[in-house]
CSV table of C-alpha atoms in Angstrom, one decimal:
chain,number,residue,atom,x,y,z
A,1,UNK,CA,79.0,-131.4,-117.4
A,2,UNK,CA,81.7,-130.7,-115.1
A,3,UNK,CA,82.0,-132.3,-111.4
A,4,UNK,CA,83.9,-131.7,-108.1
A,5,UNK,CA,83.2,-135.1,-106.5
A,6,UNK,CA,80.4,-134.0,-104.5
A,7,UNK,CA,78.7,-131.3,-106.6
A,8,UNK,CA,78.0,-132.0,-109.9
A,9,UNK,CA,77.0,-128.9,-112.0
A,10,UNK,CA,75.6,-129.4,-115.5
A,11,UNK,CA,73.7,-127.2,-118.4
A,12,UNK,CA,71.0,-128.0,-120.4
A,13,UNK,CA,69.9,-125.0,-122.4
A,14,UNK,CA,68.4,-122.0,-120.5
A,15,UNK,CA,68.5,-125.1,-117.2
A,16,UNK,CA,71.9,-124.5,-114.7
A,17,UNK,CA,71.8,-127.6,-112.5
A,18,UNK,CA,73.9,-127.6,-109.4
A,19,UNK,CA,73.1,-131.1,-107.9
A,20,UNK,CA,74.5,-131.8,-104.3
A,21,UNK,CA,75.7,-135.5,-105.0
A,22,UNK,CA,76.9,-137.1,-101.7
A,23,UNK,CA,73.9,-139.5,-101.0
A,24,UNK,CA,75.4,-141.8,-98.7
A,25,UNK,CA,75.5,-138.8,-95.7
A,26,UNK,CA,72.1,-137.4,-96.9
A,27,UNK,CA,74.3,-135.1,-98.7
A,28,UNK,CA,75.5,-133.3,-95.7
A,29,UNK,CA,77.6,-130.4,-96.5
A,30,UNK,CA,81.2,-129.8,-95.9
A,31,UNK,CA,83.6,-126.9,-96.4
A,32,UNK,CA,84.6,-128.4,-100.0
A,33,UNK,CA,80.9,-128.7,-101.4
A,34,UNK,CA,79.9,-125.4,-100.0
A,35,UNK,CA,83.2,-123.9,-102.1
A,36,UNK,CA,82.2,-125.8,-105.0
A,37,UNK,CA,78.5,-124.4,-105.1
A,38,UNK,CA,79.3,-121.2,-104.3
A,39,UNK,CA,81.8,-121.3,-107.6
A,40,UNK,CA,79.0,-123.2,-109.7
A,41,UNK,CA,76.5,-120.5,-108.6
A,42,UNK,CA,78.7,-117.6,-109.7
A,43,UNK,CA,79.7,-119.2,-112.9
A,44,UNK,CA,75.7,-120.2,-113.5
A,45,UNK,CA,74.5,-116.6,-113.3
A,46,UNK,CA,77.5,-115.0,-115.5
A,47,UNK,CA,76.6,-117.3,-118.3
A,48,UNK,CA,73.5,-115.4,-120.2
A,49,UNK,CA,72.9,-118.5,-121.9
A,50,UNK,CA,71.7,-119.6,-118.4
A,51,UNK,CA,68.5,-118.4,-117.4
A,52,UNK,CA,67.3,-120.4,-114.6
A,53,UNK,CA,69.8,-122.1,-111.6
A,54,UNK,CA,68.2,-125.0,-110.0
A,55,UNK,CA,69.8,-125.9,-106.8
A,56,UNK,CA,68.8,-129.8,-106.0
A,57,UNK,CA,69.9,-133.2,-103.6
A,58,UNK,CA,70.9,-136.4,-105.4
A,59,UNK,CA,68.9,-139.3,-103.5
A,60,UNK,CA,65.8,-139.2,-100.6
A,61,UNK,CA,68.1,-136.0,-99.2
A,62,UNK,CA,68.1,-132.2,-100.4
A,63,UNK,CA,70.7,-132.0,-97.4
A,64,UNK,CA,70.9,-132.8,-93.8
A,65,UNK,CA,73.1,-129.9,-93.0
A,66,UNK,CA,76.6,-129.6,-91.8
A,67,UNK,CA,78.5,-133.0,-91.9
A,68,UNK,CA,79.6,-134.1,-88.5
A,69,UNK,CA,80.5,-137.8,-89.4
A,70,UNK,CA,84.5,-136.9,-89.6
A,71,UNK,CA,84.1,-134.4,-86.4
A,72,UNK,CA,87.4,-134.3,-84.4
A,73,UNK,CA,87.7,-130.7,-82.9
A,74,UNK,CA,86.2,-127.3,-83.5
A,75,UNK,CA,88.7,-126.3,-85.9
A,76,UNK,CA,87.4,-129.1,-88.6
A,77,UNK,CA,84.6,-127.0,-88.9
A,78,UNK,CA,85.8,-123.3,-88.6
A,79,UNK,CA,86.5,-124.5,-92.7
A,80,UNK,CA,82.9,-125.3,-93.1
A,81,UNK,CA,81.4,-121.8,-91.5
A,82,UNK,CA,83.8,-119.9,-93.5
A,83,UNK,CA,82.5,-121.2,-97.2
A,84,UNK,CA,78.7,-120.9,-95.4
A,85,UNK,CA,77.9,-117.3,-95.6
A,86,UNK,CA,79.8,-116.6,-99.2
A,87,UNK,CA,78.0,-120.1,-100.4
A,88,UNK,CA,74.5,-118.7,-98.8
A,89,UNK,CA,75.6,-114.8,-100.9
A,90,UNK,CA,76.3,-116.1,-104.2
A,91,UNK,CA,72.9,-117.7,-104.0
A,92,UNK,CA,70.6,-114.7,-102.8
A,93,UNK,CA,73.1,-112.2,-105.1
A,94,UNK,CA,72.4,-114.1,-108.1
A,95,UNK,CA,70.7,-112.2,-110.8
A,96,UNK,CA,69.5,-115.2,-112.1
A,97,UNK,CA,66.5,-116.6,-110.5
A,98,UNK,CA,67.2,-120.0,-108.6
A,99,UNK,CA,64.9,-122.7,-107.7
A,100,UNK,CA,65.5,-125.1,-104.7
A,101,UNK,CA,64.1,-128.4,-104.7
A,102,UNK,CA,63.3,-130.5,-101.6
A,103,UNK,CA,61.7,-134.1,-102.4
A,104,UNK,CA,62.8,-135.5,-98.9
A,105,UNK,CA,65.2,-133.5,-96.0
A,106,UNK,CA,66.2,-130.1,-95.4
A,107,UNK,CA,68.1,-129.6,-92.0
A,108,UNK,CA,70.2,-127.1,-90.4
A,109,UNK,CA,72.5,-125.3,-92.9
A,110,UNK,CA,71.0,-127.6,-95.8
A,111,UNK,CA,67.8,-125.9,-94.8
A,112,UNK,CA,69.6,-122.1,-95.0
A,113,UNK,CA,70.8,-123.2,-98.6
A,114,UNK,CA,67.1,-123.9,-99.8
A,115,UNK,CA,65.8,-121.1,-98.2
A,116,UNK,CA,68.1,-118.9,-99.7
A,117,UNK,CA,67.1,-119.4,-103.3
A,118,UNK,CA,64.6,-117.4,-104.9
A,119,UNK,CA,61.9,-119.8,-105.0
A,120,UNK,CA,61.9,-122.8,-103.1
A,121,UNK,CA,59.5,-126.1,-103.7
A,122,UNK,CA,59.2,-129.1,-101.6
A,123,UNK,CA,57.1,-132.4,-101.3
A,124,UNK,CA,54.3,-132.2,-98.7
A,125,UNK,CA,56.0,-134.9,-96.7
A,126,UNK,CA,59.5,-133.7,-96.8
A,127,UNK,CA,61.3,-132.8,-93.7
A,128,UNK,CA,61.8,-129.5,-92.8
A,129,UNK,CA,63.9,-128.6,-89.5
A,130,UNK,CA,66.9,-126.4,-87.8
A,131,UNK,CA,68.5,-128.7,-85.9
A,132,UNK,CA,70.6,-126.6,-84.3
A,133,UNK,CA,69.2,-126.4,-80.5
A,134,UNK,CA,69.9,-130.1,-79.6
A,135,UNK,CA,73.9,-129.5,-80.4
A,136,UNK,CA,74.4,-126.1,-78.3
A,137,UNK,CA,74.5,-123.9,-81.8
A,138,UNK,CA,72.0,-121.1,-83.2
A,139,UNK,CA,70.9,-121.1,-86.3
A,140,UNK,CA,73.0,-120.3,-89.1
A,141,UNK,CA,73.4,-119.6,-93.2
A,142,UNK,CA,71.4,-116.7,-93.4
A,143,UNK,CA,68.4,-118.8,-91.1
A,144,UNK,CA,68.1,-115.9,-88.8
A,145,UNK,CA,67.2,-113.2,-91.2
A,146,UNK,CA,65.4,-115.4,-93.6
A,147,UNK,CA,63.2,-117.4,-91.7
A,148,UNK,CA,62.0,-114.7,-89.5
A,149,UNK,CA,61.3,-112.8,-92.8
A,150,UNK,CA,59.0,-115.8,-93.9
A,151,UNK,CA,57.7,-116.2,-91.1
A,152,UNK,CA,57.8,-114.0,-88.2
A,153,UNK,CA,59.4,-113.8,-84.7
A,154,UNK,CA,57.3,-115.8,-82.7
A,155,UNK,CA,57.4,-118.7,-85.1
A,156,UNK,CA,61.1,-118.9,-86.2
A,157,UNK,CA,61.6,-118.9,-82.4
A,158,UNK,CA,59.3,-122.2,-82.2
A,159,UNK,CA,61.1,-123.6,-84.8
A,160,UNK,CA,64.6,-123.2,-83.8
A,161,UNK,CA,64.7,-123.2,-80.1
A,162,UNK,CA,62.3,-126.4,-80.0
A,163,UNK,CA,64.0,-128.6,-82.4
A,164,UNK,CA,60.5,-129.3,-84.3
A,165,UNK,CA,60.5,-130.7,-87.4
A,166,UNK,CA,57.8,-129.6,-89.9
A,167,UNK,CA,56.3,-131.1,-92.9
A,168,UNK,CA,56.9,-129.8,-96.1
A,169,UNK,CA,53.2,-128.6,-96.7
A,170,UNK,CA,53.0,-127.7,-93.0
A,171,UNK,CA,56.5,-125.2,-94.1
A,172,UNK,CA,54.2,-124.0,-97.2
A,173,UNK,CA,51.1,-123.3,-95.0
A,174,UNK,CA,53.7,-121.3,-92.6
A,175,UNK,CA,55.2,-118.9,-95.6
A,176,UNK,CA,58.5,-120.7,-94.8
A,177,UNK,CA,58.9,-122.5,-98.5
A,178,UNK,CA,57.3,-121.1,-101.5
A,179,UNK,CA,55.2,-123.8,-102.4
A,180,UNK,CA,54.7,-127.5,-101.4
A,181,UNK,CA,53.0,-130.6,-103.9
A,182,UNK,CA,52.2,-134.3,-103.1
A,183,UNK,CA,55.4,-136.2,-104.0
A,184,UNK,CA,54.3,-138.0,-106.7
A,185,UNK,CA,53.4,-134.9,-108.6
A,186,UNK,CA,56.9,-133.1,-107.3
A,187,UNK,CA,58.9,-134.0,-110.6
A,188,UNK,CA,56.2,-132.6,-112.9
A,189,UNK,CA,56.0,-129.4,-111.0
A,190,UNK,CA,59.6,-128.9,-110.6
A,191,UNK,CA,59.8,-129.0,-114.6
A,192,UNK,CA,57.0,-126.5,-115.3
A,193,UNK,CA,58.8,-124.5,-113.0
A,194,UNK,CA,62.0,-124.7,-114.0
A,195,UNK,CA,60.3,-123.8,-117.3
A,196,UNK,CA,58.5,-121.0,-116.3
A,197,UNK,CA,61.1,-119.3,-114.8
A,198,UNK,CA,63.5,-119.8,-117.3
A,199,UNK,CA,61.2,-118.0,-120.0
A,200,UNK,CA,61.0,-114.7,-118.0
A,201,UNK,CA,62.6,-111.4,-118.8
A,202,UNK,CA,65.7,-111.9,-117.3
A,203,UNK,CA,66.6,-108.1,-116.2
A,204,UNK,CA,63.1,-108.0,-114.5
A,205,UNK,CA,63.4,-111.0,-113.0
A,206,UNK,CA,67.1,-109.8,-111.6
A,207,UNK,CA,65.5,-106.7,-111.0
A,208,UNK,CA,62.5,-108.0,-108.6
A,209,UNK,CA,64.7,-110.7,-106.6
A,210,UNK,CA,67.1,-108.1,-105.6
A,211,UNK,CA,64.5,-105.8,-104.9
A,212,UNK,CA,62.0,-107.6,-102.6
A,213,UNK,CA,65.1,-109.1,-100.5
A,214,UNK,CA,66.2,-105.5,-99.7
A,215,UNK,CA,63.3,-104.7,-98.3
A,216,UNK,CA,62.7,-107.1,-95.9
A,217,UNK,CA,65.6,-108.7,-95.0
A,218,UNK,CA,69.4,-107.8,-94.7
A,219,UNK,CA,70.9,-111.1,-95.0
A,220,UNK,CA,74.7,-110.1,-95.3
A,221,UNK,CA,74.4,-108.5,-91.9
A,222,UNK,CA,72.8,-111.6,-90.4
A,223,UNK,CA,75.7,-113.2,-92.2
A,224,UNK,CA,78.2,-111.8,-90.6
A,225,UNK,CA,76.7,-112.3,-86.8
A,226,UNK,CA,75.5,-115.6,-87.1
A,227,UNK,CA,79.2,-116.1,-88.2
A,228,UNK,CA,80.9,-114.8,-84.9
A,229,UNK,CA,77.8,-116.0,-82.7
A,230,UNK,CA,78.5,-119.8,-84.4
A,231,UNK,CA,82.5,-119.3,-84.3
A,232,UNK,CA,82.3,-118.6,-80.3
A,233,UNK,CA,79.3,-121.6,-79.7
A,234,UNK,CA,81.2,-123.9,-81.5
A,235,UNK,CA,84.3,-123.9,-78.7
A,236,UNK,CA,81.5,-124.7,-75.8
A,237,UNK,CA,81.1,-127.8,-73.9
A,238,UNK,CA,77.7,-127.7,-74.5
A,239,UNK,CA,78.3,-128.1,-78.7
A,240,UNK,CA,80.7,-130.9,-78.0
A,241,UNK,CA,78.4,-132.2,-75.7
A,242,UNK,CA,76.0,-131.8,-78.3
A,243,UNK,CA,78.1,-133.4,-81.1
A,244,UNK,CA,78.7,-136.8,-78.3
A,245,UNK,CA,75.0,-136.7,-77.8
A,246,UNK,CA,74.3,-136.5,-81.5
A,247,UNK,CA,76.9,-139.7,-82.5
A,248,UNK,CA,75.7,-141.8,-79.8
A,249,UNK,CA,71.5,-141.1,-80.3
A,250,UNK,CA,70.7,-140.0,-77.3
A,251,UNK,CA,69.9,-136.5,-75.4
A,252,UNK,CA,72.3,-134.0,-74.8
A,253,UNK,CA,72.7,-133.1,-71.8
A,254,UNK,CA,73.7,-128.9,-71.2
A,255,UNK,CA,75.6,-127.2,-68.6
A,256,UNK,CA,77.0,-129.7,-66.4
């Protein structure tokens, strides 16, 4: 088991865990943890001893996105959106197949990072939302190619320009998530998963991933304009409106 203070990454046979381990902040992500997954996702699927990467949130929290809490000016996060879009390609790259599990909260770019694994379970009562809208921002981590691949235009407009937050089994019913269960049955399921993936033919499974990704989405291209849309939103008064509005619980208020 090897850790870097807030991702702990651990084998167990066939079973590559990378476990985001910052419960205190609902294991909200910063530039550090999103360097350290990406590098733990890489090293995962080089290792042919490792056949399955499961991607998971120590605590009630998968993660509630980016981490705001030390927010002083635009350039502490420029960091952050750098180690984003390789974090979000080493995931979706992977050869080996990797399954992201939600008990409790996926928001913003915590959201991206689940979405971006192969298969993605969550609890029927979890938390799904963007959570972009209410601080000036679009959505980002690959959200813009893959949730309008899961679930078309008119939706993935819904869900990010209104802010709504969806249940986990409400996300499943969408096409958003691969497949939700009741939460006290989510630790039994994410085993025989873990479990079935892990015993398939590895080159197929490489082989089918990569393949049904290319053909309906192109996620390194979203990638790289979510990254200069996001760079140019983040040095708005309306996102540091946003981020003022955000710290002190209240509504934003735009363009004044």
């Amino acid at each position: 088991m090897s850790s870097a203070s807030t991702v702990v990454v651990a084998r167990d046979g066939a079973v590559g865990r990378i476990t985001l381990n910052a419960p205190e902040r609902l294991n909200a992500l910063d530039a550090d943890m999103l360097k350290a997954i990406a590098a733990a996702v890489t090293e995962l699927d080089a290792d042919p001893a490792v056949r399955i990467i499961v991607l998971a949130g120590e605590g009630r929290a998968f993660s509630a996105g980016a981490d705001l809490s030390d927010y002083e000016k635009v350039g502490d996060l420029d960091g952050l959106l750098a180690e984003l879009g390789p974090t979000v390609r080493a995931i979706v790259n992977a050869g080996t197949p990797v399954l992201s599990l939600v008990p409790a909260v996926a928001a913003g770019a915590g959201l991206s990072l689940a979405l971006a694994a192969d298969y993605t379970l969550v609890a029927d009562e979890a938390k799904i939302l963007l959570a972009f809208g209410g601080l000036g921002l679009m959505p980002d981590g690959g959200a813009t190619a893959l949730v309008v691949a899961s679930i078309g235009r008119a939706r993935a407009l819904r869900f990010a320009l209104t802010g709504e937050r969806i249940s986990g089994s409400q996300a499943a019913e969408w096409g958003l998530v691969s497949e939700s269960v009741a939460a006290e049955d989510f630790s039994t399921r994410a085993d025989a998963l873990t479990a079935q993936l892990a015993a398939l033919a590895p080159e197929g499974v490489a082989r089918t991933t990569a393949a049904v990704t290319a053909a309906i989405v192109d996620v390194d291209r979203a990638l790289g304009r979510e990254e200069t849309e996001q760079h140019a939103l983040m040095r708005t008064d309306d996102f540091a409106e946003g981020v003022a509005a955000f710290r002190e619980k209240r509504p934003p208020t735009f363009g004044a």
